[in-house]
Amino acid sequence: MVSPVRVWLNRTYAENVFFMDQLRRNPADRAVEIHATHGDPDSPVLAAADTADLEPEGLSPAGYVEYALAQCARRGIDVFVPRLHQSAIVAHRAEFEAAGTALLAPPPEAVAVFQDKVIAYEAVRAIGVPVPPWWRVRTADELVLAVEELEAHGHRACFKPASGAGGVGFRMVTRDPFSLAHLNGFPSPSVPLPLVVEALRAAEEPVDWLVMPRLEQPEVSVDCLTGPDNRVRLAVGRTKNGRRRGFTLHEQWLAPARRIAEAFGLHHLSNVQFRMYGDRPVLMDVNTRPAGGLHQLALCGVNVPWAAVRLALGDDPGELEPPFLGQDYSVVSGPRPLRPVSLPPQRTDLTAGPAQAPAPVAPVPLAARSARPLDVPAPDPAAGAPA
């Protein structure tokens, strides 16, 4: 009897409940047991896992590595998919391998390049992949100079942290004065330049921001599966243009993504994001981990999480090609169950007598996003740029 594959995901995004679902529905019908850890007891990945633990808070990267090695030994983990403290973990790959655990993550050299966006842009430009103009700023005066330079060439300036993931800290700079227009409707990512300058001058420490032109849609995220031989096994682009999502195999997106994955050894799963600067695609970001939307490739008939686990275990899936491209779709929310709520320590009011414990709280579902098709079919990928 073939033993189950034991996979651990640490402090990952809520969307990875779908990653877990796909591992269980693998085409080989192989039994998969999933372990999850998180700092938030209400993370839906904990409820979706077969076994789960709360992670200790306040660990240093080195302390977290010790914790992770102990988890792998205790849980018999075959494949570890690290997100939190990825760079520290991959630096100890040999120790995890000695414990019988394969890391589904790139080598430390590749992770290091893409931790800092300035280093990443310089390295990627050196191999011939276009990048947008950028300025690294740490002070209010540097910010103003960068914004003025961009505006002089007809661009709208934006900034984001030089290191970080997702859209955390992204803002667009406006010259409009702060008014009720900024308070009506939903919160906006636009911030008046004078308020940003005032905040920077009042700050006790310098920032580390990247200032660049606002890039235009479509945004294309290319999911890559790359082997330890630096050869890409799969590359598929997911397009985003407003609410509409779709897929593309157009080489204007896939070719530079493959070049990056192969040149820097982005083994296993990575995600390379592009947007338009003028009339050409330029690099926006590189993630050395599975993207939160990776599961959407199931609409193209491929189970990428399972192929990645096979590759991590040394079972090379070979070249993968989607049998078809799914139709355009949108992303909507749906409920996912949570683990039962544990009661916090109860307060005792010494003046009124012991307080009665409240009744247990029933589990409350948390929304997780899934894909729903739109009416218009996706375009032929050979016909030109994606929708």
CSV table of C-alpha atoms in Angstrom, one decimal:
chain,number,residue,atom,x,y,z
A,1,MET,CA,0.0,0.0,0.0
A,2,VAL,CA,1.4,3.4,-1.0
A,3,SER,CA,1.7,5.7,2.0
A,4,PRO,CA,0.0,9.2,1.9
A,5,VAL,CA,2.1,12.2,0.9
A,6,ARG,CA,2.3,14.5,3.8
A,7,VAL,CA,2.4,18.2,2.9
A,8,TRP,CA,2.9,21.2,5.2
A,9,LEU,CA,1.8,24.8,4.4
A,10,ASN,CA,3.0,27.4,6.9
A,11,ARG,CA,1.2,30.8,7.5
A,12,THR,CA,-0.1,31.1,4.0
A,13,TYR,CA,-2.8,33.0,2.3
A,14,ALA,CA,-6.5,32.1,2.7
A,15,GLU,CA,-6.8,31.4,-1.0
A,16,ASN,CA,-4.5,28.4,-0.6
A,17,VAL,CA,-7.5,26.4,0.7
A,18,PHE,CA,-7.9,25.8,-3.1
A,19,PHE,CA,-4.3,24.7,-3.4
A,20,MET,CA,-5.0,22.1,-0.7
A,21,ASP,CA,-8.2,21.0,-2.5
A,22,GLN,CA,-6.3,20.4,-5.7
A,23,LEU,CA,-3.6,18.3,-3.9
A,24,ARG,CA,-6.4,16.0,-2.6
A,25,ARG,CA,-8.0,15.8,-6.0
A,26,ASN,CA,-4.8,14.8,-7.8
A,27,PRO,CA,-5.0,12.8,-11.0
A,28,ALA,CA,-2.9,10.0,-9.6
A,29,ASP,CA,-5.6,9.5,-6.9
A,30,ARG,CA,-2.7,9.5,-4.4
A,31,ALA,CA,-3.7,10.0,-0.8
A,32,VAL,CA,-2.5,13.4,0.5
A,33,GLU,CA,-2.5,14.5,4.1
A,34,ILE,CA,-2.1,18.2,4.7
A,35,HIS,CA,-0.7,19.9,7.8
A,36,ALA,CA,-1.1,23.7,8.2
A,37,THR,CA,0.2,26.2,10.7
A,38,HIS,CA,-0.8,29.9,11.1
A,39,GLY,CA,-0.7,32.7,13.7
A,40,ASP,CA,-4.4,33.4,13.3
A,41,PRO,CA,-6.7,30.7,14.7
A,42,ASP,CA,-9.4,31.9,12.3
A,43,SER,CA,-7.4,31.2,9.2
A,44,PRO,CA,-9.4,29.0,6.9
A,45,VAL,CA,-6.3,27.0,5.9
A,46,LEU,CA,-6.3,25.6,9.5
A,47,ALA,CA,-9.8,24.3,9.1
A,48,ALA,CA,-9.1,22.9,5.6
A,49,ALA,CA,-6.1,20.9,6.8
A,50,ASP,CA,-6.0,17.4,8.2
A,51,THR,CA,-3.9,18.5,11.1
A,52,ALA,CA,-3.1,22.1,12.3
A,53,ASP,CA,-1.1,24.0,14.8
A,54,LEU,CA,-1.0,27.6,15.9
A,55,GLU,CA,2.5,29.0,15.3
A,56,PRO,CA,4.4,30.6,18.2
A,57,GLU,CA,4.7,34.4,18.0
A,58,GLY,CA,7.9,36.4,18.2
A,59,LEU,CA,10.3,33.8,16.8
A,60,SER,CA,13.4,35.1,15.1
A,61,PRO,CA,14.1,33.6,11.6
A,62,ALA,CA,16.7,31.2,13.2
A,63,GLY,CA,14.2,30.3,15.9
A,64,TYR,CA,11.5,29.7,13.3
A,65,VAL,CA,13.8,27.3,11.4
A,66,GLU,CA,14.3,25.2,14.5
A,67,TYR,CA,10.5,25.2,15.0
A,68,ALA,CA,10.0,24.2,11.4
A,69,LEU,CA,12.5,21.3,11.6
A,70,ALA,CA,10.7,20.1,14.8
A,71,GLN,CA,7.4,20.3,13.0
A,72,CYS,CA,8.7,18.2,10.0
A,73,ALA,CA,10.1,15.5,12.3
A,74,ARG,CA,7.0,15.4,14.5
A,75,ARG,CA,4.5,15.4,11.6
A,76,GLY,CA,6.5,13.2,9.2
A,77,ILE,CA,6.4,15.9,6.5
A,78,ASP,CA,7.3,14.8,3.0
A,79,VAL,CA,7.0,18.2,1.3
A,80,PHE,CA,7.2,21.6,3.0
A,81,VAL,CA,5.8,24.7,1.2
A,82,PRO,CA,7.2,27.6,3.1
A,83,ARG,CA,5.9,31.2,2.8
A,84,LEU,CA,6.8,32.8,6.2
A,85,HIS,CA,10.6,33.1,6.7
A,86,GLN,CA,11.2,31.4,3.3
A,87,SER,CA,14.7,32.8,2.9
A,88,ALA,CA,15.8,31.5,6.3
A,89,ILE,CA,14.2,28.1,5.7
A,90,VAL,CA,15.8,27.5,2.2
A,91,ALA,CA,19.2,28.3,3.6
A,92,HIS,CA,18.8,25.1,5.7
A,93,ARG,CA,17.7,22.9,2.9
A,94,ALA,CA,20.2,20.2,3.7
A,95,GLU,CA,18.9,19.9,7.3
A,96,PHE,CA,15.3,19.5,6.1
A,97,GLU,CA,16.4,16.9,3.5
A,98,ALA,CA,18.3,15.0,6.3
A,99,ALA,CA,14.9,14.9,8.2
A,100,GLY,CA,13.2,13.5,5.1
A,101,THR,CA,11.5,16.7,4.0
A,102,ALA,CA,11.7,18.2,0.5
A,103,LEU,CA,11.3,22.0,0.3
A,104,LEU,CA,9.0,23.2,-2.4
A,105,ALA,CA,10.9,26.5,-2.8
A,106,PRO,CA,13.8,28.0,-4.8
A,107,PRO,CA,17.4,27.9,-3.6
A,108,PRO,CA,18.6,30.7,-1.3
A,109,GLU,CA,20.4,32.6,-4.0
A,110,ALA,CA,17.2,32.9,-6.1
A,111,VAL,CA,15.1,34.0,-3.1
A,112,ALA,CA,17.7,36.6,-2.1
A,113,VAL,CA,17.6,38.3,-5.6
A,114,PHE,CA,13.9,38.9,-5.4
A,115,GLN,CA,13.6,40.0,-1.8
A,116,ASP,CA,14.6,43.6,-2.7
A,117,LYS,CA,12.8,45.0,-5.8
A,118,VAL,CA,15.7,47.3,-6.7
A,119,ILE,CA,18.2,44.4,-6.7
A,120,ALA,CA,15.6,42.4,-8.7
A,121,TYR,CA,15.0,45.1,-11.3
A,122,GLU,CA,18.7,45.6,-11.8
A,123,ALA,CA,19.3,41.8,-12.1
A,124,VAL,CA,16.4,41.2,-14.5
A,125,ARG,CA,17.3,44.2,-16.7
A,126,ALA,CA,20.8,42.7,-17.0
A,127,ILE,CA,19.4,39.6,-18.7
A,128,GLY,CA,17.4,41.7,-21.2
A,129,VAL,CA,13.9,41.7,-19.6
A,130,PRO,CA,12.3,45.2,-19.8
A,131,VAL,CA,11.6,47.0,-16.4
A,132,PRO,CA,10.0,50.3,-15.8
A,133,PRO,CA,12.0,53.4,-14.6
A,134,TRP,CA,12.3,53.6,-10.9
A,135,TRP,CA,13.7,55.7,-8.1
A,136,ARG,CA,14.6,54.4,-4.7
A,137,VAL,CA,13.7,57.0,-2.1
A,138,ARG,CA,14.2,57.3,1.6
A,139,THR,CA,13.4,61.0,2.3
A,140,ALA,CA,10.7,63.5,1.5
A,141,ASP,CA,13.1,65.5,-0.8
A,142,GLU,CA,14.0,62.4,-2.8
A,143,LEU,CA,10.3,61.6,-3.1
A,144,VAL,CA,9.4,65.0,-4.5
A,145,LEU,CA,12.3,64.9,-7.0
A,146,ALA,CA,11.2,61.5,-8.3
A,147,VAL,CA,7.5,62.5,-8.6
A,148,GLU,CA,8.5,65.7,-10.5
A,149,GLU,CA,10.7,63.7,-12.9
A,150,LEU,CA,7.9,61.3,-13.7
A,151,GLU,CA,5.2,64.0,-14.0
A,152,ALA,CA,7.6,66.0,-16.4
A,153,HIS,CA,7.4,63.0,-18.7
A,154,GLY,CA,3.6,62.7,-18.5
A,155,HIS,CA,3.4,59.9,-16.0
A,156,ARG,CA,1.5,59.5,-12.8
A,157,ALA,CA,3.7,58.6,-9.9
A,158,CYS,CA,3.2,55.7,-7.5
A,159,PHE,CA,5.2,54.2,-4.7
A,160,LYS,CA,5.5,50.9,-2.8
A,161,PRO,CA,7.9,49.3,-0.3
A,162,ALA,CA,11.2,48.2,-1.8
A,163,SER,CA,10.6,44.8,-0.2
A,164,GLY,CA,7.2,43.2,0.5
A,165,ALA,CA,4.6,41.1,-1.1
A,166,GLY,CA,1.3,41.8,-2.8
A,167,GLY,CA,-0.1,45.3,-2.9
A,168,VAL,CA,0.7,46.1,0.7
A,169,GLY,CA,1.9,49.8,0.9
A,170,PHE,CA,1.1,50.6,-2.8
A,171,ARG,CA,-0.1,54.2,-3.2
A,172,MET,CA,-0.6,56.5,-6.2
A,173,VAL,CA,0.4,60.2,-5.8
A,174,THR,CA,-2.0,62.9,-6.7
A,175,ARG,CA,-1.7,66.7,-6.7
A,176,ASP,CA,-5.4,67.2,-5.8
A,177,PRO,CA,-5.8,68.7,-2.4
A,178,PHE,CA,-7.3,66.5,0.3
A,179,SER,CA,-11.1,67.0,0.3
A,180,LEU,CA,-14.4,65.3,0.7
A,181,ALA,CA,-13.7,63.6,-2.6
A,182,HIS,CA,-11.2,61.4,-0.8
A,183,LEU,CA,-13.8,60.5,1.9
A,184,ASN,CA,-16.7,59.7,-0.3
A,185,GLY,CA,-17.3,56.2,-1.6
A,186,PHE,CA,-14.7,53.4,-1.0
A,187,PRO,CA,-11.2,54.1,0.2
A,188,SER,CA,-8.8,55.1,-2.6
A,189,PRO,CA,-5.1,54.2,-3.1
A,190,SER,CA,-4.5,57.8,-4.2
A,191,VAL,CA,-2.9,60.1,-1.6
A,192,PRO,CA,-2.1,63.9,-2.0
A,193,LEU,CA,1.6,64.5,-2.3
A,194,PRO,CA,1.7,67.2,0.4
A,195,LEU,CA,0.3,64.8,3.0
A,196,VAL,CA,2.9,62.2,2.1
A,197,VAL,CA,5.7,64.7,2.3
A,198,GLU,CA,4.4,65.9,5.7
A,199,ALA,CA,4.2,62.3,7.0
A,200,LEU,CA,7.8,61.6,5.8
A,201,ARG,CA,9.2,64.7,7.4
A,202,ALA,CA,7.5,63.9,10.7
A,203,ALA,CA,8.7,60.3,10.7
A,204,GLU,CA,11.4,59.2,13.1
A,205,GLU,CA,13.0,56.8,10.6
A,206,PRO,CA,13.5,56.9,6.8
A,207,VAL,CA,11.4,54.8,4.5
A,208,ASP,CA,12.6,52.5,1.8
A,209,TRP,CA,10.3,53.1,-1.1
A,210,LEU,CA,10.3,52.4,-4.9
A,211,VAL,CA,8.8,55.3,-6.9
A,212,MET,CA,7.8,54.5,-10.4
A,213,PRO,CA,5.2,55.4,-13.1
A,214,ARG,CA,1.7,53.9,-12.7
A,215,LEU,CA,1.7,51.0,-15.1
A,216,GLU,CA,-1.3,50.2,-17.2
A,217,GLN,CA,-3.5,47.1,-17.7
A,218,PRO,CA,-3.6,44.3,-18.6
A,219,GLU,CA,-1.8,42.8,-15.7
A,220,VAL,CA,-0.5,39.4,-16.5
A,221,SER,CA,0.8,36.9,-13.8
A,222,VAL,CA,2.7,34.0,-15.3
A,223,ASP,CA,2.8,31.0,-13.1
A,224,CYS,CA,5.9,28.9,-13.7
A,225,LEU,CA,6.9,25.4,-12.6
A,226,THR,CA,10.7,25.0,-12.9
A,227,GLY,CA,12.8,21.9,-12.2
A,228,PRO,CA,16.1,21.8,-10.3
A,229,ASP,CA,17.8,21.7,-13.7
A,230,ASN,CA,16.5,25.3,-14.3
A,231,ARG,CA,14.2,24.1,-17.1
A,232,VAL,CA,10.6,25.4,-17.0
A,233,ARG,CA,8.1,22.6,-17.1
A,234,LEU,CA,5.0,24.8,-17.3
A,235,ALA,CA,4.3,28.5,-17.9
A,236,VAL,CA,0.7,29.9,-18.2
A,237,GLY,CA,-0.3,33.6,-18.0
A,238,ARG,CA,-3.3,34.7,-16.0
A,239,THR,CA,-4.7,38.0,-17.3
A,240,LYS,CA,-6.4,40.7,-15.3
A,241,ASN,CA,-8.1,43.7,-16.8
A,242,GLY,CA,-10.5,45.2,-14.3
A,243,ARG,CA,-13.0,42.6,-13.1
A,244,ARG,CA,-12.3,40.4,-16.1
A,245,ARG,CA,-9.8,37.6,-15.8
A,246,GLY,CA,-8.5,35.2,-18.4
A,247,PHE,CA,-5.6,33.1,-19.6
A,248,THR,CA,-2.9,33.5,-22.2
A,249,LEU,CA,-0.1,31.6,-23.8
A,250,HIS,CA,1.2,34.6,-25.8
A,251,GLU,CA,5.0,34.6,-25.9
A,252,GLN,CA,5.2,38.4,-25.2
A,253,TRP,CA,4.4,37.4,-21.6
A,254,LEU,CA,5.7,33.8,-21.3
A,255,ALA,CA,9.1,34.3,-22.9
A,256,PRO,CA,10.4,36.9,-20.4
A,257,ALA,CA,8.9,34.9,-17.5
A,258,ARG,CA,10.7,31.7,-18.6
A,259,ARG,CA,13.9,33.7,-19.1
A,260,ILE,CA,13.7,34.9,-15.5
A,261,ALA,CA,12.8,31.5,-14.0
A,262,GLU,CA,15.6,29.7,-15.8
A,263,ALA,CA,18.3,32.4,-15.4
A,264,PHE,CA,17.8,32.7,-11.7
A,265,GLY,CA,16.9,29.1,-10.9
A,266,LEU,CA,13.4,29.8,-9.5
A,267,HIS,CA,12.9,26.1,-8.8
A,268,HIS,CA,9.4,24.7,-8.2
A,269,LEU,CA,6.6,27.3,-8.2
A,270,SER,CA,7.1,31.0,-8.9
A,271,ASN,CA,5.0,33.8,-10.3
A,272,VAL,CA,6.2,36.6,-12.6
A,273,GLN,CA,4.0,39.7,-13.0
A,274,PHE,CA,3.9,42.1,-15.8
A,275,ARG,CA,2.0,45.3,-16.8
A,276,MET,CA,2.2,47.7,-19.7
A,277,TYR,CA,4.6,50.7,-19.8
A,278,GLY,CA,3.5,52.5,-23.0
A,279,ASP,CA,3.1,49.9,-25.7
A,280,ARG,CA,5.3,47.1,-24.2
A,281,PRO,CA,5.1,44.7,-21.2
A,282,VAL,CA,7.5,45.4,-18.4
A,283,LEU,CA,8.2,43.5,-15.2
A,284,MET,CA,6.2,44.5,-12.2
A,285,ASP,CA,7.2,41.8,-9.6
A,286,VAL,CA,8.5,38.3,-9.0
A,287,ASN,CA,7.2,36.0,-6.3
A,288,THR,CA,9.4,33.1,-5.3
A,289,ARG,CA,6.3,31.2,-4.0
A,290,PRO,CA,3.0,29.9,-5.3
A,291,ALA,CA,0.7,32.7,-6.2
A,292,GLY,CA,-2.6,33.0,-4.4
A,293,GLY,CA,-4.5,32.6,-7.7
A,294,LEU,CA,-2.5,29.5,-8.9
A,295,HIS,CA,-5.6,27.3,-8.4
A,296,GLN,CA,-7.4,29.2,-11.1
A,297,LEU,CA,-5.3,27.3,-13.7
A,298,ALA,CA,-7.6,24.3,-13.0
A,299,LEU,CA,-9.9,26.1,-15.4
A,300,CYS,CA,-7.3,25.2,-18.1
A,301,GLY,CA,-7.3,21.5,-17.2
A,302,VAL,CA,-4.0,21.4,-15.2
A,303,ASN,CA,-3.4,20.6,-11.6
A,304,VAL,CA,-0.3,22.6,-10.9
A,305,PRO,CA,0.0,22.1,-7.1
A,306,TRP,CA,0.2,18.3,-7.6
A,307,ALA,CA,2.7,18.6,-10.4
A,308,ALA,CA,4.9,20.7,-8.1
A,309,VAL,CA,4.7,18.2,-5.3
A,310,ARG,CA,5.7,15.4,-7.7
A,311,LEU,CA,8.6,17.5,-8.8
A,312,ALA,CA,9.7,18.2,-5.2
A,313,LEU,CA,9.6,14.4,-4.5
A,314,GLY,CA,11.8,13.7,-7.5
A,315,ASP,CA,9.0,12.4,-9.8
A,316,ASP,CA,9.5,14.7,-12.8
A,317,PRO,CA,6.1,15.4,-14.5
A,318,GLY,CA,7.9,16.4,-17.7
A,319,GLU,CA,6.7,19.2,-20.0
A,320,LEU,CA,3.2,20.3,-19.2
A,321,GLU,CA,0.9,22.0,-21.6
A,322,PRO,CA,-2.7,23.0,-20.8
A,323,PRO,CA,-5.1,21.0,-22.9
A,324,PHE,CA,-7.2,24.1,-23.4
A,325,LEU,CA,-7.5,27.7,-22.1
A,326,GLY,CA,-10.5,28.3,-19.8
A,327,GLN,CA,-13.1,31.0,-20.7
A,328,ASP,CA,-12.9,34.5,-19.1
A,329,TYR,CA,-14.0,34.6,-15.5
A,330,SER,CA,-14.4,36.8,-12.5
A,331,VAL,CA,-13.5,36.2,-8.9
A,332,VAL,CA,-16.2,36.2,-6.2
A,333,SER,CA,-16.4,35.3,-2.5
A,334,GLY,CA,-17.8,32.2,-1.0
A,335,PRO,CA,-17.9,30.7,2.5
A,336,ARG,CA,-15.3,28.4,4.0
A,337,PRO,CA,-15.7,26.8,7.4
A,338,LEU,CA,-13.5,27.7,10.3
A,339,ARG,CA,-12.3,25.7,13.3
A,340,PRO,CA,-14.4,25.9,16.5
A,341,VAL,CA,-13.7,29.0,18.5
A,342,SER,CA,-11.7,28.4,21.7
A,343,LEU,CA,-13.0,30.5,24.6
A,344,PRO,CA,-10.5,33.0,25.9
A,345,PRO,CA,-9.7,33.0,29.6
A,346,GLN,CA,-12.8,34.2,31.5
A,347,ARG,CA,-12.7,37.4,33.6
A,348,THR,CA,-13.7,37.2,37.3
A,349,ASP,CA,-15.4,40.3,38.8
A,350,LEU,CA,-14.4,40.2,42.4
A,351,THR,CA,-17.1,42.7,43.5
A,352,ALA,CA,-20.0,41.0,41.8
A,353,GLY,CA,-18.9,37.4,42.3
A,354,PRO,CA,-17.6,35.0,39.7
A,355,ALA,CA,-18.7,35.8,36.2
A,356,GLN,CA,-20.6,33.1,34.3
A,357,ALA,CA,-18.9,31.8,31.2
A,358,PRO,CA,-20.7,32.7,28.0
A,359,ALA,CA,-22.1,29.9,25.8
A,360,PRO,CA,-19.7,28.4,23.3
A,361,VAL,CA,-19.6,30.3,20.0
A,362,ALA,CA,-20.4,28.3,16.8
A,363,PRO,CA,-17.9,28.3,13.9
A,364,VAL,CA,-18.4,31.2,11.6
A,365,PRO,CA,-17.6,30.9,7.9
A,366,LEU,CA,-14.9,33.1,6.4
A,367,ALA,CA,-15.2,34.2,2.8
A,368,ALA,CA,-12.6,32.8,0.4
A,369,ARG,CA,-12.4,33.7,-3.3
A,370,SER,CA,-13.1,31.4,-6.1
A,371,ALA,CA,-13.5,31.8,-9.9
A,372,ARG,CA,-16.8,32.1,-11.7
A,373,PRO,CA,-17.0,32.2,-15.6
A,374,LEU,CA,-18.1,35.2,-17.6
A,375,ASP,CA,-20.3,35.1,-20.6
A,376,VAL,CA,-17.7,36.0,-23.2
A,377,PRO,CA,-15.3,33.2,-24.3
A,378,ALA,CA,-11.6,33.8,-23.9
A,379,PRO,CA,-9.7,34.9,-27.0
A,380,ASP,CA,-7.5,32.6,-29.1
A,381,PRO,CA,-4.0,33.0,-27.5
A,382,ALA,CA,-2.4,33.0,-31.0
A,383,ALA,CA,-4.5,35.9,-32.1
A,384,GLY,CA,-2.5,38.6,-30.3
A,385,ALA,CA,-2.3,40.3,-26.9
A,386,PRO,CA,-4.6,38.9,-24.3
A,387,ALA,CA,-7.8,40.5,-23.3
